[in-house]
Coordinates of N, CA and C in Angstrom, one line a residue:
X685 N -108.0 93.6 -70.5 CA -109.1 93.3 -69.5 C -110.4 93.2 -69.7
X686 N -110.8 94.6 -69.9 CA -112.2 94.9 -70.1 C -112.3 94.4 -71.5
X687 N -111.8 94.1 -72.4 CA -111.9 93.3 -73.7 C -112.4 92.0 -73.9
X688 N -112.1 91.1 -73.0 CA -112.3 89.8 -72.6 C -113.3 89.6 -71.7
X689 N -113.5 90.4 -71.2 CA -115.2 90.5 -70.3 C -116.5 90.3 -71.0
X690 N -117.4 90.1 -70.6 CA -118.4 90.2 -71.7 C -119.5 91.3 -70.9
X691 N -120.3 91.8 -71.9 CA -121.2 92.9 -71.6 C -121.5 93.0 -70.5
X692 N -122.1 91.5 -69.8 CA -123.1 91.6 -68.6 C -121.7 91.7 -67.3
X693 N -120.7 91.3 -67.7 CA -119.5 91.3 -66.4 C -118.8 93.1 -66.6
X694 N -119.0 93.7 -67.8 CA -118.4 95.4 -67.6 C -119.5 96.3 -66.8
X695 N -120.9 95.3 -67.2 CA -121.8 96.3 -66.9 C -122.0 96.2 -65.2
X696 N -121.6 94.9 -64.7 CA -121.5 95.2 -63.1 C -120.4 95.5 -62.3
X697 N -119.2 95.8 -63.6 CA -118.3 96.1 -62.5 C -118.3 98.0 -62.7
X698 N -118.7 98.2 -64.1 CA -119.1 99.8 -64.0 C -120.2 100.1 -62.8
X699 N -121.6 99.5 -63.1 CA -122.0 99.8 -62.0 C -121.7 99.8 -60.3
X700 N -121.2 98.8 -60.2 CA -120.3 99.2 -59.0 C -119.4 100.1 -58.6
X701 N -118.6 100.4 -59.7 CA -117.7 101.5 -59.5 C -118.6 103.0 -59.3
X702 N -119.8 103.1 -60.3 CA -120.6 104.0 -60.0 C -120.9 104.1 -58.5
X703 N -121.7 103.0 -58.0 CA -122.2 103.1 -56.4 C -121.1 103.7 -55.5
X704 N -120.0 102.9 -55.5 CA -118.6 103.5 -54.9 C -118.8 105.2 -55.1
X705 N -118.4 105.4 -56.2 CA -118.1 106.9 -56.3 C -119.7 107.8 -56.0
X706 N -120.7 107.3 -55.9 CA -121.8 107.6 -55.4 C -121.5 107.9 -53.9
X707 N -121.1 106.7 -53.3 CA -121.3 106.7 -52.0 C -120.0 107.7 -51.1
X708 N -118.9 107.5 -51.9 CA -117.9 108.2 -51.5 C -118.0 110.2 -51.2
X709 N -119.0 110.4 -52.7 CA -119.2 111.3 -53.1 C -120.0 112.3 -52.0
X710 N -121.1 111.5 -51.8 CA -122.3 111.6 -50.7 C -121.3 111.8 -49.1
X711 N -120.8 111.1 -49.2 CA -120.1 110.7 -47.6 C -119.2 112.2 -47.4
X712 N -118.4 112.7 -48.6 CA -117.2 113.7 -48.4 C -118.5 114.8 -48.5
X713 N -119.6 114.9 -49.0 CA -120.2 116.2 -49.0 C -120.9 116.4 -47.6
X714 N -121.5 115.0 -47.0 CA -122.2 115.2 -46.0 C -120.9 115.4 -45.0
X715 N -120.0 115.2 -44.8 CA -118.6 115.6 -44.1 C -118.3 117.0 -43.9
X716 N -118.3 117.6 -45.2 CA -117.8 119.0 -45.5 C -119.0 119.9 -44.8
X717 N -120.4 119.4 -45.0 CA -121.3 119.9 -44.5 C -121.5 119.5 -43.1
X718 N -121.0 118.9 -42.0 CA -121.0 118.9 -40.9 C -122.0 117.8 -40.4
X719 N -122.7 117.5 -41.5 CA -123.6 116.1 -41.0 C -123.4 114.9 -41.1
X720 N -122.2 114.5 -41.2 CA -121.8 112.9 -41.0 C -120.6 113.2 -40.1
X721 N -120.1 112.4 -38.9 CA -119.6 112.4 -38.2 C -119.1 110.8 -38.1
X722 N -118.1 110.4 -38.9 CA -117.6 109.0 -38.4 C -116.5 108.7 -37.3
X723 N -116.4 107.8 -36.5 CA -115.6 107.5 -35.3 C -114.7 106.2 -35.9
X724 N -113.5 106.0 -35.7 CA -112.6 105.0 -36.2 C -113.4 103.6 -35.2
X725 N -113.1 102.8 -35.8 CA -113.9 101.7 -35.3 C -112.9 100.5 -34.5
X726 N -112.3 100.6 -33.5 CA -111.2 99.8 -33.0 C -111.9 98.1 -32.7
X727 N -112.9 98.0 -33.4 CA -113.2 96.6 -33.1 C -113.4 95.8 -34.5
X728 N -112.8 95.1 -34.7 CA -113.1 94.0 -36.5 C -114.4 93.7 -36.5
X729 N -114.7 93.8 -37.5 CA -115.9 93.2 -37.9 C -117.4 94.3 -37.8
X730 N -116.9 95.4 -37.1 CA -118.4 95.9 -36.1 C -118.0 97.4 -37.3
X731 N -119.2 97.8 -37.5 CA -119.3 98.8 -38.8 C -118.8 100.1 -37.8
X732 N -118.8 101.2 -38.7 CA -118.3 102.4 -37.7 C -119.6 103.3 -37.3
X733 N -119.6 103.9 -36.4 CA -120.9 104.5 -35.8 C -120.6 106.0 -35.7
X734 N -121.7 106.4 -36.1 CA -122.6 108.0 -36.4 C -122.5 108.2 -34.7
X735 N -121.5 108.8 -33.8 CA -121.8 108.8 -32.5 C -122.9 109.6 -32.0
X736 N -123.1 111.0 -33.0 CA -123.8 111.8 -32.3 C -125.1 111.3 -32.2
X737 N -125.6 110.3 -33.3 CA -126.6 109.8 -33.6 C -127.2 108.5 -32.7
X738 N -126.4 108.2 -32.0 CA -126.5 106.9 -31.1 C -127.4 107.3 -30.1
X739 N -128.2 106.9 -29.8 CA -129.0 107.3 -28.8 C -128.7 106.6 -27.4
X740 N -128.8 107.1 -26.1 CA -128.4 106.2 -25.0 C -129.9 105.7 -24.5
X741 N -129.9 105.0 -23.4 CA -131.3 104.3 -23.1 C -132.0 105.4 -22.3
X742 N -133.5 105.3 -22.5 CA -134.7 106.6 -22.4 C -134.5 106.3 -20.5
X743 N -134.3 105.2 -20.6 CA -135.0 105.0 -18.9 C -133.9 103.6 -18.4
X744 N -134.3 103.3 -17.0 CA -133.5 102.6 -16.8 C -134.3 102.1 -15.2
X745 N -133.5 100.9 -14.6 CA -134.0 100.8 -13.0 C -133.5 101.8 -12.2
X746 N -134.5 101.8 -11.0 CA -133.9 102.7 -10.3 C -132.6 102.7 -9.8
X747 N -132.0 103.6 -8.8 CA -130.4 103.4 -8.4 C -130.8 102.7 -6.8
X748 N -130.3 101.6 -6.9 CA -130.8 100.8 -5.6 C -130.4 101.7 -4.3
X749 N -129.7 102.7 -4.2 CA -129.3 103.2 -2.9 C -129.8 104.3 -2.8
X750 N -130.7 105.2 -4.0 CA -131.5 106.2 -4.0 C -132.5 105.9 -5.0
X751 N -133.7 105.7 -4.6 CA -134.6 105.5 -5.7 C -135.0 106.7 -6.7
X752 N -134.7 108.0 -6.4 CA -134.8 109.6 -6.5 C -133.8 109.2 -8.3
X753 N -133.1 108.6 -8.5 CA -132.3 108.1 -9.7 C -132.3 107.2 -10.2
X754 N -131.7 107.0 -11.5 CA -131.9 105.9 -12.3 C -130.3 105.4 -12.2
X755 N -130.2 104.2 -12.8 CA -128.9 103.4 -12.8 C -129.0 102.6 -14.4
X756 N -128.9 103.6 -15.3 CA -129.0 103.3 -16.8 C -127.9 102.4 -17.2
X757 N -128.3 101.7 -18.2 CA -127.2 101.1 -18.8 C -126.3 102.0 -19.5
X758 N -124.8 101.7 -19.7 CA -123.8 102.7 -20.2 C -124.3 102.5 -21.9
X759 N -124.9 102.1 -22.0 CA -125.1 101.7 -23.9 C -124.7 102.9 -24.8
X760 N -124.1 103.0 -25.6 CA -123.8 104.0 -26.8 C -122.3 104.9 -26.1
X761 N -121.5 104.7 -24.9 CA -120.5 105.2 -24.7 C -119.6 104.6 -25.7
X762 N -118.5 105.5 -26.0 CA -117.2 104.9 -27.0 C -116.9 103.9 -26.4
X763 N -115.9 103.2 -26.8 CA -115.6 101.8 -26.2 C -114.1 102.1 -25.1
X764 N -113.5 102.9 -25.3 CA -112.8 103.0 -24.1 C -113.1 104.0 -23.1
X765 N -114.6 104.6 -23.2 CA -115.0 105.4 -22.2 C -116.0 104.0 -21.5
X766 N -116.4 103.3 -22.4 CA -117.2 102.2 -21.4 C -116.2 101.4 -20.5
X767 N -115.2 101.1 -21.1 CA -114.2 100.3 -20.5 C -113.7 101.2 -19.3
X768 N -113.5 102.4 -19.5 CA -112.8 103.3 -18.3 C -114.4 103.4 -17.1
X769 N -115.4 103.4 -17.3 CA -116.9 103.3 -16.8 C -116.8 102.0 -15.8
X770 N -116.4 100.9 -16.5 CA -116.6 100.0 -15.6 C -115.3 99.3 -14.9
X771 N -114.3 100.1 -15.1 CA -113.0 99.8 -14.2 C -113.6 100.7 -13.1
X772 N -113.7 102.0 -13.4 CA -114.3 103.3 -12.2 C -115.3 102.2 -11.3
X773 N -116.4 101.8 -11.9 CA -117.4 101.1 -10.9 C -117.1 100.2 -10.4
X774 N -116.1 99.3 -10.7 CA -115.3 98.0 -10.5 C -114.7 98.5 -8.8
X775 N -113.9 99.4 -9.3 CA -112.8 100.0 -8.3 C -113.8 100.7 -7.0
X776 N -115.0 101.2 -7.2 CA -115.7 101.8 -6.5 C -116.6 100.7 -5.8
X777 N -116.8 99.5 -6.2 CA -117.4 98.3 -5.7 C -116.6 98.1 -4.5
X778 N -115.4 97.9 -5.1 CA -114.5 97.3 -3.9 C -114.5 98.1 -2.8
X779 N -114.4 99.0 -2.8 CA -114.5 100.1 -1.4 C -115.6 100.4 -1.0
X780 N -116.7 99.6 -1.6 CA -118.0 99.6 -0.7 C -119.0 100.8 -1.2
X781 N -118.5 101.4 -2.0 CA -119.3 102.6 -3.0 C -119.8 102.2 -4.1
X782 N -121.1 102.2 -4.5 CA -122.4 101.9 -5.7 C -122.3 103.6 -6.3
X783 N -122.3 103.4 -7.5 CA -122.2 104.4 -8.5 C -123.3 104.0 -9.3
X784 N -124.4 105.2 -9.7 CA -125.4 104.9 -10.3 C -125.3 105.9 -11.3
X785 N -125.6 105.0 -12.5 CA -125.4 105.7 -14.1 C -126.8 106.7 -14.4
X786 N -126.8 107.7 -13.6 CA -128.4 108.3 -13.9 C -128.6 108.8 -15.3
X787 N -127.5 109.3 -16.0 CA -127.4 109.5 -17.5 C -126.0 109.5 -17.7
X788 N -126.5 108.8 -19.1 CA -124.9 108.5 -20.1 C -125.0 109.0 -21.0
X789 N -124.8 108.5 -22.3 CA -125.1 108.6 -23.6 C -126.3 109.3 -24.2
X790 N -126.5 110.5 -25.0 CA -127.4 110.7 -25.7 C -127.3 111.3 -27.0
X791 N -128.4 111.1 -27.8 CA -128.2 111.4 -28.8 C -128.4 113.1 -29.5
X792 N -128.6 113.4 -30.4 CA -128.6 115.2 -30.9 C -129.6 114.9 -30.0
X793 N -131.0 114.3 -30.7 CA -132.4 114.4 -30.2 C -132.7 114.5 -28.6
X794 N -132.0 113.5 -28.2 CA -132.2 113.4 -26.4 C -131.5 114.9 -25.8
X795 N -130.3 115.1 -26.8 CA -129.7 116.3 -25.9 C -130.7 117.4 -26.0
X796 N -131.6 117.6 -27.4 CA -132.5 118.5 -27.3 C -133.5 118.8 -26.5
X797 N -134.1 117.7 -26.2 CA -135.1 117.6 -25.4 C -134.6 117.5 -24.1
X798 N -133.6 117.3 -23.6 CA -132.9 118.0 -22.6 C -133.0 119.3 -22.0
X799 N -132.6 119.7 -23.4 CA -132.4 121.1 -23.4 C -133.8 121.9 -23.0
X800 N -135.1 121.4 -23.8 CA -135.8 121.9 -23.8 C -136.7 121.9 -22.5
X801 N -136.8 120.5 -22.3 CA -137.0 120.4 -20.7 C -136.6 121.4 -19.7
X802 N -135.3 121.5 -19.7 CA -134.9 122.2 -18.7 C -135.0 124.0 -19.2
X803 N -135.8 124.4 -20.4 CA -136.0 125.5 -20.4 C -137.3 125.3 -19.7
X804 N -138.3 124.5 -19.8 CA -139.9 124.5 -18.8 C -139.0 124.7 -17.6
X805 N -138.2 124.1 -17.1 CA -138.2 123.9 -15.5 C -137.7 125.0 -14.8
X806 N -136.6 125.6 -15.8 CA -135.9 127.0 -15.2 C -136.5 128.2 -15.8
X807 N -137.3 128.5 -17.0 CA -138.2 129.8 -17.1 C -137.4 130.1 -18.2
X808 N -136.1 129.5 -18.7 CA -135.4 131.0 -19.7 C -134.7 129.7 -20.4
X809 N -134.2 129.9 -21.4 CA -133.0 129.5 -22.3 C -131.9 129.7 -21.7
X810 N -131.6 131.1 -21.0 CA -130.4 131.6 -20.4 C -130.0 130.4 -19.4
X811 N -131.1 130.7 -18.1 CA -130.8 129.5 -17.4 C -130.7 128.0 -17.7
X812 N -131.5 127.6 -18.3 CA -131.7 126.4 -18.6 C -130.1 126.0 -19.2
X813 N -129.5 126.8 -19.8 CA -128.2 126.6 -20.9 C -127.0 126.3 -19.7
X814 N -127.3 127.0 -18.7 CA -126.3 126.1 -17.3 C -126.0 125.1 -16.8
X815 N -127.3 124.1 -17.2 CA -127.3 122.8 -16.9 C -127.3 121.7 -18.0
X816 N -127.6 122.3 -19.1 CA -127.9 121.6 -20.2 C -127.3 122.6 -21.9
X817 N -126.5 121.9 -22.3 CA -125.7 122.5 -23.1 C -126.5 122.2 -24.8
X818 N -126.6 123.3 -25.3 CA -127.4 123.8 -26.5 C -126.6 124.8 -27.6
X819 N -126.3 124.1 -28.6 CA -127.2 123.2 -29.3 C -126.3 121.9 -29.2
X820 N -127.0 120.8 -29.3 CA -126.9 119.5 -28.9 C -125.1 119.1 -29.0
X821 N -124.7 119.3 -30.3 CA -123.5 118.6 -30.3 C -122.2 119.4 -29.5
X822 N -122.7 120.4 -28.6 CA -121.6 120.9 -27.8 C -121.6 120.1 -26.4
X823 N -122.2 119.1 -26.3 CA -122.3 118.2 -25.1 C -121.6 116.9 -25.1
X824 N -120.9 116.7 -24.1 CA -119.9 115.5 -24.3 C -120.9 114.1 -24.0
X825 N -122.0 114.7 -23.6 CA -123.1 113.6 -23.9 C -123.2 113.1 -24.8
X826 N -123.6 113.9 -26.0 CA -123.7 113.4 -27.2 C -122.5 112.8 -28.0
X827 N -121.3 113.3 -27.6 CA -120.3 112.4 -27.9 C -119.6 111.5 -27.5
X828 N -120.3 111.0 -26.3 CA -120.2 109.8 -26.1 C -119.2 109.8 -24.7
X829 N -118.6 111.0 -24.1 CA -117.8 111.1 -23.3 C -118.3 111.5 -21.6
X830 N -119.3 111.7 -21.6 CA -119.7 112.1 -20.0 C -120.7 111.3 -19.7
X831 N -120.9 111.2 -18.2 CA -121.6 110.4 -17.5 C -122.2 111.4 -16.4
X832 N -123.5 111.1 -15.8 CA -123.9 111.9 -14.6 C -124.2 111.1 -13.8
X833 N -123.6 110.6 -12.7 CA -123.1 109.7 -11.5 C -124.0 110.4 -10.1
X834 N -125.0 109.5 -9.5 CA -125.7 109.5 -8.4 C -125.6 108.6 -7.6
X835 N -125.9 108.5 -6.3 CA -126.2 109.8 -5.5 C -125.0 110.6 -5.4
X836 N -125.4 111.9 -4.9 CA -123.9 112.8 -4.6 C -122.8 112.3 -3.8
X837 N -123.3 111.5 -2.9 CA -121.9 111.2 -1.9 C -121.2 109.8 -3.1
X838 N -121.8 109.5 -3.8 CA -121.1 108.6 -5.0 C -120.5 109.3 -5.7
X839 N -120.6 110.4 -5.9 CA -120.2 111.3 -6.9 C -119.0 112.3 -6.5
X840 N -118.9 112.3 -5.2 CA -117.8 113.2 -4.6 C -116.8 111.9 -4.4
X841 N -117.2 110.7 -4.2 CA -116.2 109.5 -4.6 C -115.4 109.7 -5.3
X842 N -115.9 109.7 -6.8 CA -115.3 109.8 -8.1 C -114.7 110.8 -8.5
X843 N -115.2 112.1 -7.4 CA -114.2 113.5 -7.8 C -112.9 113.1 -7.0
X844 N -113.2 112.4 -5.8 CA -111.8 112.2 -5.4 C -110.8 111.1 -6.2
X845 N -111.6 110.0 -6.7 CA -110.7 109.0 -7.1 C -110.7 108.6 -8.2
X846 N -111.5 109.4 -9.1 CA -111.7 109.2 -10.4 C -110.8 109.1 -11.5
X847 N -109.8 110.3 -11.2 CA -108.8 110.6 -12.1 C -107.8 109.5 -12.6
X848 N -107.8 108.8 -11.8 CA -106.8 107.6 -12.0 C -107.5 106.8 -13.3
X849 N -108.7 106.7 -13.3 CA -109.2 106.1 -14.5 C -109.7 107.2 -15.8
X850 N -109.3 108.4 -15.2 CA -109.7 109.1 -16.4 C -110.7 109.9 -16.5
X851 N -111.6 110.0 -15.5 CA -112.8 110.7 -14.8 C -112.4 112.1 -14.2
X852 N -113.2 113.1 -14.5 CA -112.9 114.4 -14.0 C -114.5 114.9 -13.9
X853 N -114.5 115.8 -12.8 CA -115.8 116.4 -12.7 C -115.4 117.8 -13.5
X854 N -116.2 118.4 -14.0 CA -115.9 119.4 -15.1 C -116.8 120.9 -14.6
X855 N -117.7 120.8 -13.9 CA -118.3 121.8 -13.8 C -118.8 122.2 -12.2
X856 N -118.6 123.3 -11.8 CA -118.9 124.0 -10.3 C -120.1 123.7 -9.7
X857 N -121.2 123.7 -10.9 CA -122.6 123.9 -10.7 C -123.2 122.3 -10.9
X858 N -122.4 121.4 -11.0 CA -122.9 119.9 -11.5 C -122.0 119.3 -10.6
X859 N -122.1 118.7 -9.4 CA -121.6 117.7 -8.7 C -121.4 116.6 -9.5
X860 N -122.4 116.1 -10.1 CA -123.1 114.8 -11.1 C -122.2 114.2 -12.1
X861 N -121.8 115.5 -12.8 CA -121.1 115.2 -14.0 C -119.9 115.4 -14.2
X862 N -119.2 113.8 -15.0 CA -117.8 113.4 -15.3 C -117.4 113.5 -16.6
X863 N -116.8 113.6 -17.2 CA -115.8 113.5 -18.6 C -114.7 112.6 -18.2
X864 N -114.6 112.0 -19.6 CA -113.8 110.9 -19.7 C -112.8 111.7 -20.8
X865 N -110.9 111.3 -20.2 CA -110.2 111.6 -21.1 C -108.9 110.9 -20.5
X866 N -108.4 110.2 -21.7 CA -107.4 109.2 -20.7 C -106.1 109.9 -20.1
X867 N -106.1 111.3 -20.7 CA -104.7 112.1 -20.3 C -105.2 112.4 -18.8
X868 N -106.3 112.5 -18.5 CA -106.8 112.9 -16.7 C -106.0 111.8 -15.9
X869 N -105.7 110.8 -16.5 CA -105.0 109.6 -15.8 C -103.6 109.9 -15.1
X870 N -102.8 110.6 -16.2 CA -101.4 110.9 -16.1 C -101.2 112.4 -15.5
X871 N -102.3 113.3 -16.2 CA -102.0 114.6 -16.0 C -103.0 115.6 -15.1
X872 N -104.1 114.9 -14.6 CA -104.5 115.3 -13.4 C -105.8 116.0 -13.8
X873 N -107.1 116.3 -13.1 CA -107.9 116.8 -13.7 C -107.9 118.5 -13.7
X874 N -108.2 119.0 -15.1 CA -108.4 120.6 -15.4 C -108.9 121.2 -14.4
X875 N -109.2 122.5 -14.0 CA -109.8 123.5 -13.4 C -111.2 123.4 -13.5
X876 N -112.1 123.2 -12.4 CA -113.5 123.3 -12.5 C -114.0 124.9 -13.5
X877 N -114.7 124.7 -14.5 CA -115.3 125.9 -15.0 C -116.9 126.0 -14.5
X878 N -117.3 127.3 -14.0 CA -118.4 127.5 -13.6 C -119.7 126.8 -13.5
X879 N -120.1 126.5 -15.1 CA -121.1 126.1 -15.9 C -120.9 125.2 -17.0
X880 N -121.7 124.6 -17.6 CA -121.8 123.9 -19.2 C -121.0 125.1 -20.1
X881 N -121.8 126.1 -19.7 CA -121.6 127.1 -20.9 C -120.3 128.2 -20.3
X882 N -119.8 127.4 -19.2 CA -118.3 128.3 -18.8 C -118.5 129.5 -18.2
X883 N -119.7 130.0 -17.9 CA -119.9 131.4 -17.3 C -120.9 131.1 -16.3

C-alpha cells in the first residue's frame, strides 16, 4: 500500500504517526511523573478533564438565608457528584430546607490559596492544616468530591439525611464539609475523623 501512495501522502501518514507517538509518549511520561491525571468521561463528545486543574467559581451570590455565606454554582464537580448534589438540594427544598454551596470544586491553585489564607488567619501551618489540606492534591475539593454547605442548620439537615444521596460529613471540626461516595447510600457514613489531617 505504501508503494502506491504518493510521496506527499506518505509524508502526511508518517507525520500523523509521529505526532501520535509524541502525544502518547508525552502523556505517558506526565502520567508516570504524576503531573497528568485523566478522568474517564462518561459524556460522549466531551473531552477528558484534568480534574485537579479544573477551577471552581471564585465567588457567587450571597446565600439568601444567611448573607455571611455564598451560594456558588456547582461548576467543576464530577458529573456523578453534580447529579448527587442536585438530588440532595431538591430533596432538601421539598422539606423546606435551603442548602447554600459555600464552597465546592477547587483547582490545585485555589486550594493552595485557601491554605495560604488559613495560615494567615490561624498563625501557623499546623493550625491551618486542621481546616485546609496541603498539599492540594489531598483535598476532596480538588478531586471534585466535596462541598461545604452553609448555614450550619442546613448542614445539620444534610448530616441527618445526606447519606441516602451519597453525602457524608467527614470531619468532627467541620460541620459544613461533606464528601460524596456512591457507596455511602447503601453502606452508610464512615466514622468521623477529628480533622482534615486525621488528628
